[in-house]
Amino acid sequence: MSISNVSRRNFLKTAGITTGGLVLGVALPVNALAEKGIMKASGSSLNAFIHLAENGDTTLYCGRCEMGQGISTALPSVVADEMEADWQRVTVKQGDADEKFGPQATGGSASIRVMYQPMREAGATAKAMLIAAAAKVWKTSADNCFAQAHFVINKTNQQKLGFGELASIAANMPVPEKPVLKKKSDFNYIGTKLPRHDQNEVVVGKRVYGVDTKLPGLKYAAIVHCPVLGGSLKSLDKTDALKVKGVTDVVEISRFDVPFGSIGGVAVVADNSWTAQQAVKKLKIEWNLGENAVYDTKEYKQQLVANVEKPATLAAERGDIDKAFKAAKHKISATYTGGHLSHAPMEPNASVVWVQKDSCEVWASTQSPVDIQKVLGQYLKREPKEIIVHVAMAGGAFGRKYKCDYVHEAAVISEQTGVPIQLIWSREEDMRTGYYHSINAQYIEASMDDKGNVTGWLHRAAFPSIATLFNPSLVRAPEQNLGDITNHLFGVENFRTESGDAKAHTRIGWYRAVYAIFYGFSFGTFADELANKAGKDSLTFVNQLFDNNKNEKQQAQIQRAKKALATVADKSGYHNRGTLPKGQGIGLAVHYSFQSFVAMAVHVEVKGEDIKVLNVDCAIDCGQVLNLDGATAQMEGAVVMGMSLALSTEITFREGAVVNSNFHNYPVMRITDMPNVRVHITDSDEKPTGLGEPGVAPFAPALSNAVFAASGKRYRDLPFKPLAV
Amino acid sequence: MKQSMIINGKTHEIDVDGDMPLLWFLRDRLEFTGTKFGCGSGLCGACTVHVDGQAIRSCITPVNTLVDKTITTIEGLSENGDHPLQKAWLNNNVPQCGYCQAGQIMNAASLLAVNTAPSEQEIDTAMQGNICRCGTYQRIKKAITEAAHTMYKEV
Ligand code: FES
Ligand code: FES
C-alpha cells in the first residue's frame, strides 16, 4: 500500500512537520522518476505527508519545487478534492531537502504525472478515515455518513462534525486497503479554474524568493567567472578591489570538476551586493583559457551542418531506406539549425549559504535540492544529509536552477570567510556562465511516391548533448538522445536516424522543452515542405503521414495528435486561409513531447523583412487537466518562450566565451510582440501528463510554415532574426 | 544636516554611499525586498518604483539624486493591497513565477496615473521596458485595461 498512517511517528518533528491530528504518509513511485532519468531509484519510502490539524488546517508537505508553473496550487487541489476538504484550507509546504521527501528534483514536466494518483489516493484515504471516525462518534455506520466541505455529515439526522474535530479520532482508524476514488463528474476542483495560492503575496511584493533571503550577519558576494569552460586562474591582483569601502574579502574559487560544480571564478565579499558588484569590476584577472578557447559558434554551426550533410553514425533503422530512396518519385532534403539558448529567468542565480564547523545551511531557489546536498557534501566532505537545504520560491527557472553551481560557489565563499553569504550573480554572469540549450543541426532527406506517401525518411542530428555534462569525452549525442526521432508518430516504413559528431565546448543543460525544441522544429517544418512538394495542403498531408503509421501501439496517440491539429485548424480560420489579406498566412504544427500533444496554428503578417505574429491558436491534450487556468497560463507562457527562441534569442560564443551579456543583446520577447493567444484544452480522461514544457516545441515550426504561406520565404534556422552581436 | 528620502510615507536617512542605486539601498540596507533585481542596467523593469509618482528604474538611479524625494515601492502602493491594478492582477491570475510583477504593477500604476483609458498601443509603449520571461503579457494587458476601467469609469 502506498498510504500509511504516521500520526504517531516521531521522525515527523525532525522533518519540520507539526504533529497532532491526523498525518498520512504517501509513498511516491520513485521508480517512475528514475525511469525518466530524473533521479536514481531508491527504496520506496514515505515522501509526502498530509497533515490534518485539530483546527482543521490541512497541510501537504512535499518536495516539488515551485518556480511559477503552479505546482503548489495543483497538488493541494487534488488532495482537497478527494478528501472533500475546503481547498482554501489546504496549503502546500515545500519540504526542506530531506530524504523523507523523496524525489525533489523538479524537471521533465513530471510532477503531476508522478504525483496525481498518489495524491488522490491520499485524499481519499483521509476522507475514509474521517468518515469512520465520525461514524464511531455517532455510533452509526460509515455508509450513513458523507463528507462535504471540511465536514462529515450524518445522513439520518444531518448532524455535522468538522474535519478538525475528527482529526485525532481519525488517526486511530484503520487505513482503508483500497480507498474509493471519486468519479470525474463528482470533482469539485480538479479540472476547474483555480487561482494561484500565493498570488495575494505576489501583488504586494511579499512573496519571498531565493534572492530575498536575509539572515543576521549576512554578507554579500558578487562573482566573475572564468569565461571559458575548462580554463583556470593565471594571475589575480585584488589590491584595487580590496580598497573599495565596504569590501571585506576576495575569494578565489577553483573549478570543481563534478556535474553542477562551479566553473571557477573570483568573488568579492562586501556589506551589500552593489559594493560587491562594483569591486568585482576592479579585480585584475588573467585567465588560462584552455582548449575551449577555440570555440566559435558561427564556425561550429557550419561544422555541424557539414556533419549532418554527410553520412554519420547509425543510431536506429527500420525497413530499407536505400531501396526506398531509389524507387522514389520525389526526393527532397533540408537542413535546419538552432543556436545555444540561455534560460535567463528574471531572477538570476542566487542563494544564501552558511557553512559552519558542524553545520551547513542553504537557502536557494532551486529545482533540485538533492543535487545541492550531493555537490556541497562532496565539496565539504560531509554526508549529503548534513546539508540542510531550504527551498525558496524561484523567480523563474526553466531548467537552469536544476544545476547548483551558484550554490556551490556561495558555499566556498562562506567556508572561507566563516560568515553567511548571499551570492547573487549579475545578469551578465548569468548569461555568460550557463548550461545552454544545445546548438544543433538537423538534416532530413525523404522520398515520396506519386500519391504523396512518404516512403523513406533519413534524419541526421548533430548537437552536443546533455550527456556531455556527465561524460565530457562524448563526441556525439548517444543513440537514446535520438529516440524521439525514431519513435515519432509519422508513419514512414523505411527510416534511419544517424548521430553526427558534435563535441561539447561549453556546458549543455536542460532548457524548457529540451530536445523537443529542435525535433519539433525540424519535423514540423519539413512536413510542411514535403506537403508543398507533394502539392497538398499541410493539414491533409500531415494527417496522411499519421494515417500511414500502422503501428498498433501508436494508434491512440495518433488520434490525440490529429485531434489537437484539427482543433487549431478549425479555430484559427485555416480552412478559409484563401481569404486572408495579401502578406498574411497561417501555419500549422503539432508535436508530441513529455507525453502530451500540442498543436499550434500561427497567423502572421509579413511585410518585407518584418514578421508580425497576430494570433496563435494552441491546442493541448495533456490528459486530465488539474487546473484549467494554470494550464492555460502555461501555454501562453510557452508561446512567448517559443517566440523568443524562434525569432530572436541566441547565445553566441567567440574565442571560447559568450558574447551576449544582458537583455539588450539577448532580446527576449516583450509585450509589444505579444500576439493574441487562444488556448484550447482537450477534455480528457487520460492520466495527466506534462504541461510546463510541451507547449514550447510547436511554435517555431508553425511560425516557419506561416511565414512561408504568407511570403514564400522559408526560414530553416533558429532564430529567424538573429541579432548581430 | 543628514540627507534623507521618504519611502512609503516614512523618512529614511540616506546612510550609504551616494552612488548606490536605490534598488540596493532598498533591498540590502532597508530590507524592502519587494523590489527586484533583474538586469542592473535599466533593461528589464523588475526594479521599477515611483519617484514622486513616476515610474523609474531603481537599479540605475543613485540615492544621491533622490534627496527629499518621495519614493513608493510595491509595498507602499496601497494600504491593503487593494489598488485597482492589484485587484485586476488577482482577478486575471496574472502572475506565474511573479518575480517581474512588482515592476509590472508599478510601471502600470504610473501609466494609469496619467492616462485614464490607455489603448492597447499605449499599454504596449508604456510597458515595453518590463520583461516577463514567464510570458504573462496577454494577462498584463487585460488587467491594465480592467483596472483603468474601475479607476475611472466607476464612481
Ligand atoms: S533591474 Fe532595473 S531595469 Fe532590470
Ligand atoms: S511572472 Fe515570471 S517573470 Fe513575469
Short mmCIF file of N, CA and C in Angstrom, two decimals, chain B residues 4-5 9 21 31-32 45 50 53 65 67 76 79-80 85 87 100-101 106 120 125-126 128 131 134 146 148 150:
data_model
loop_
_atom_site.label_atom_id
_atom_site.label_comp_id
_atom_site.label_asym_id
_atom_site.label_seq_id
_atom_site.Cartn_x
_atom_site.Cartn_y
_atom_site.Cartn_z
N SER B 4 17.98 62.69 3.50
CA SER B 4 17.02 61.59 3.64
C SER B 4 16.06 61.58 2.45
N MET B 5 15.28 60.53 2.37
CA MET B 5 14.19 60.45 1.39
C MET B 5 12.98 59.83 2.08
N GLY B 9 5.95 56.70 2.73
CA GLY B 9 5.41 57.53 3.80
C GLY B 9 6.34 57.73 4.98
N PRO B 21 22.79 52.65 -6.15
CA PRO B 21 21.45 52.74 -6.73
C PRO B 21 20.37 52.46 -5.68
N GLU B 31 16.09 46.39 3.61
CA GLU B 31 15.45 45.07 3.50
C GLU B 31 13.99 45.13 3.04
N PHE B 32 13.73 46.04 2.10
CA PHE B 32 12.46 46.02 1.37
C PHE B 32 12.71 45.18 0.12
N GLY B 45 13.06 46.27 -16.15
CA GLY B 45 11.93 46.83 -15.41
C GLY B 45 11.58 46.15 -14.10
N HIS B 50 8.28 54.17 -7.87
CA HIS B 50 7.87 55.53 -8.22
C HIS B 50 8.72 56.55 -7.48
N GLY B 53 5.71 59.82 -7.82
CA GLY B 53 4.59 59.30 -8.61
C GLY B 53 4.96 58.76 -9.99
N THR B 65 20.61 61.26 -5.94
CA THR B 65 19.73 62.06 -6.80
C THR B 65 18.31 62.10 -6.22
N VAL B 67 17.43 62.88 -2.89
CA VAL B 67 17.32 63.56 -1.61
C VAL B 67 15.97 64.29 -1.52
N GLY B 76 4.28 49.85 -0.78
CA GLY B 76 3.54 51.03 -0.36
C GLY B 76 2.53 51.50 -1.38
N GLU B 79 -2.68 50.67 0.69
CA GLU B 79 -2.77 50.35 2.12
C GLU B 79 -2.92 48.84 2.31
N ASN B 80 -3.90 48.26 1.64
CA ASN B 80 -4.24 46.86 1.91
C ASN B 80 -4.12 45.96 0.68
N LEU B 85 -5.13 48.05 -9.72
CA LEU B 85 -4.24 47.19 -10.50
C LEU B 85 -3.98 45.88 -9.76
N LYS B 87 -5.90 44.45 -7.69
CA LYS B 87 -7.13 43.65 -7.77
C LYS B 87 -7.29 43.03 -9.16
N CYS B 100 8.64 39.30 -11.82
CA CYS B 100 8.64 40.57 -12.54
C CYS B 100 7.46 41.46 -12.17
N GLN B 101 6.50 40.87 -11.42
CA GLN B 101 5.20 41.53 -11.34
C GLN B 101 5.18 42.81 -10.52
N MET B 106 4.01 48.45 -10.77
CA MET B 106 4.44 49.84 -10.51
C MET B 106 4.49 50.63 -11.81
N GLU B 120 -4.56 49.80 -26.48
CA GLU B 120 -3.64 48.67 -26.46
C GLU B 120 -2.23 49.14 -26.85
N THR B 125 3.42 50.54 -25.49
CA THR B 125 4.52 51.51 -25.44
C THR B 125 4.98 51.73 -24.01
N ALA B 126 4.02 51.87 -23.11
CA ALA B 126 4.39 52.15 -21.72
C ALA B 126 5.06 50.95 -21.05
N GLN B 128 6.74 48.37 -22.51
CA GLN B 128 7.72 47.57 -23.25
C GLN B 128 9.07 47.43 -22.55
N ILE B 131 10.16 43.26 -18.80
CA ILE B 131 10.20 41.90 -19.33
C ILE B 131 9.49 40.94 -18.37
N CYS B 134 8.25 34.61 -17.99
CA CYS B 134 7.23 33.56 -17.94
C CYS B 134 6.17 33.78 -19.01
N GLU B 146 -8.61 46.57 -17.49
CA GLU B 146 -9.65 46.39 -16.49
C GLU B 146 -9.49 47.38 -15.33
N ALA B 148 -8.01 50.29 -15.38
CA ALA B 148 -8.32 51.64 -15.86
C ALA B 148 -9.82 51.86 -15.78
N THR B 150 -12.03 50.33 -13.73
CA THR B 150 -12.52 50.51 -12.35
C THR B 150 -12.09 51.86 -11.78
#
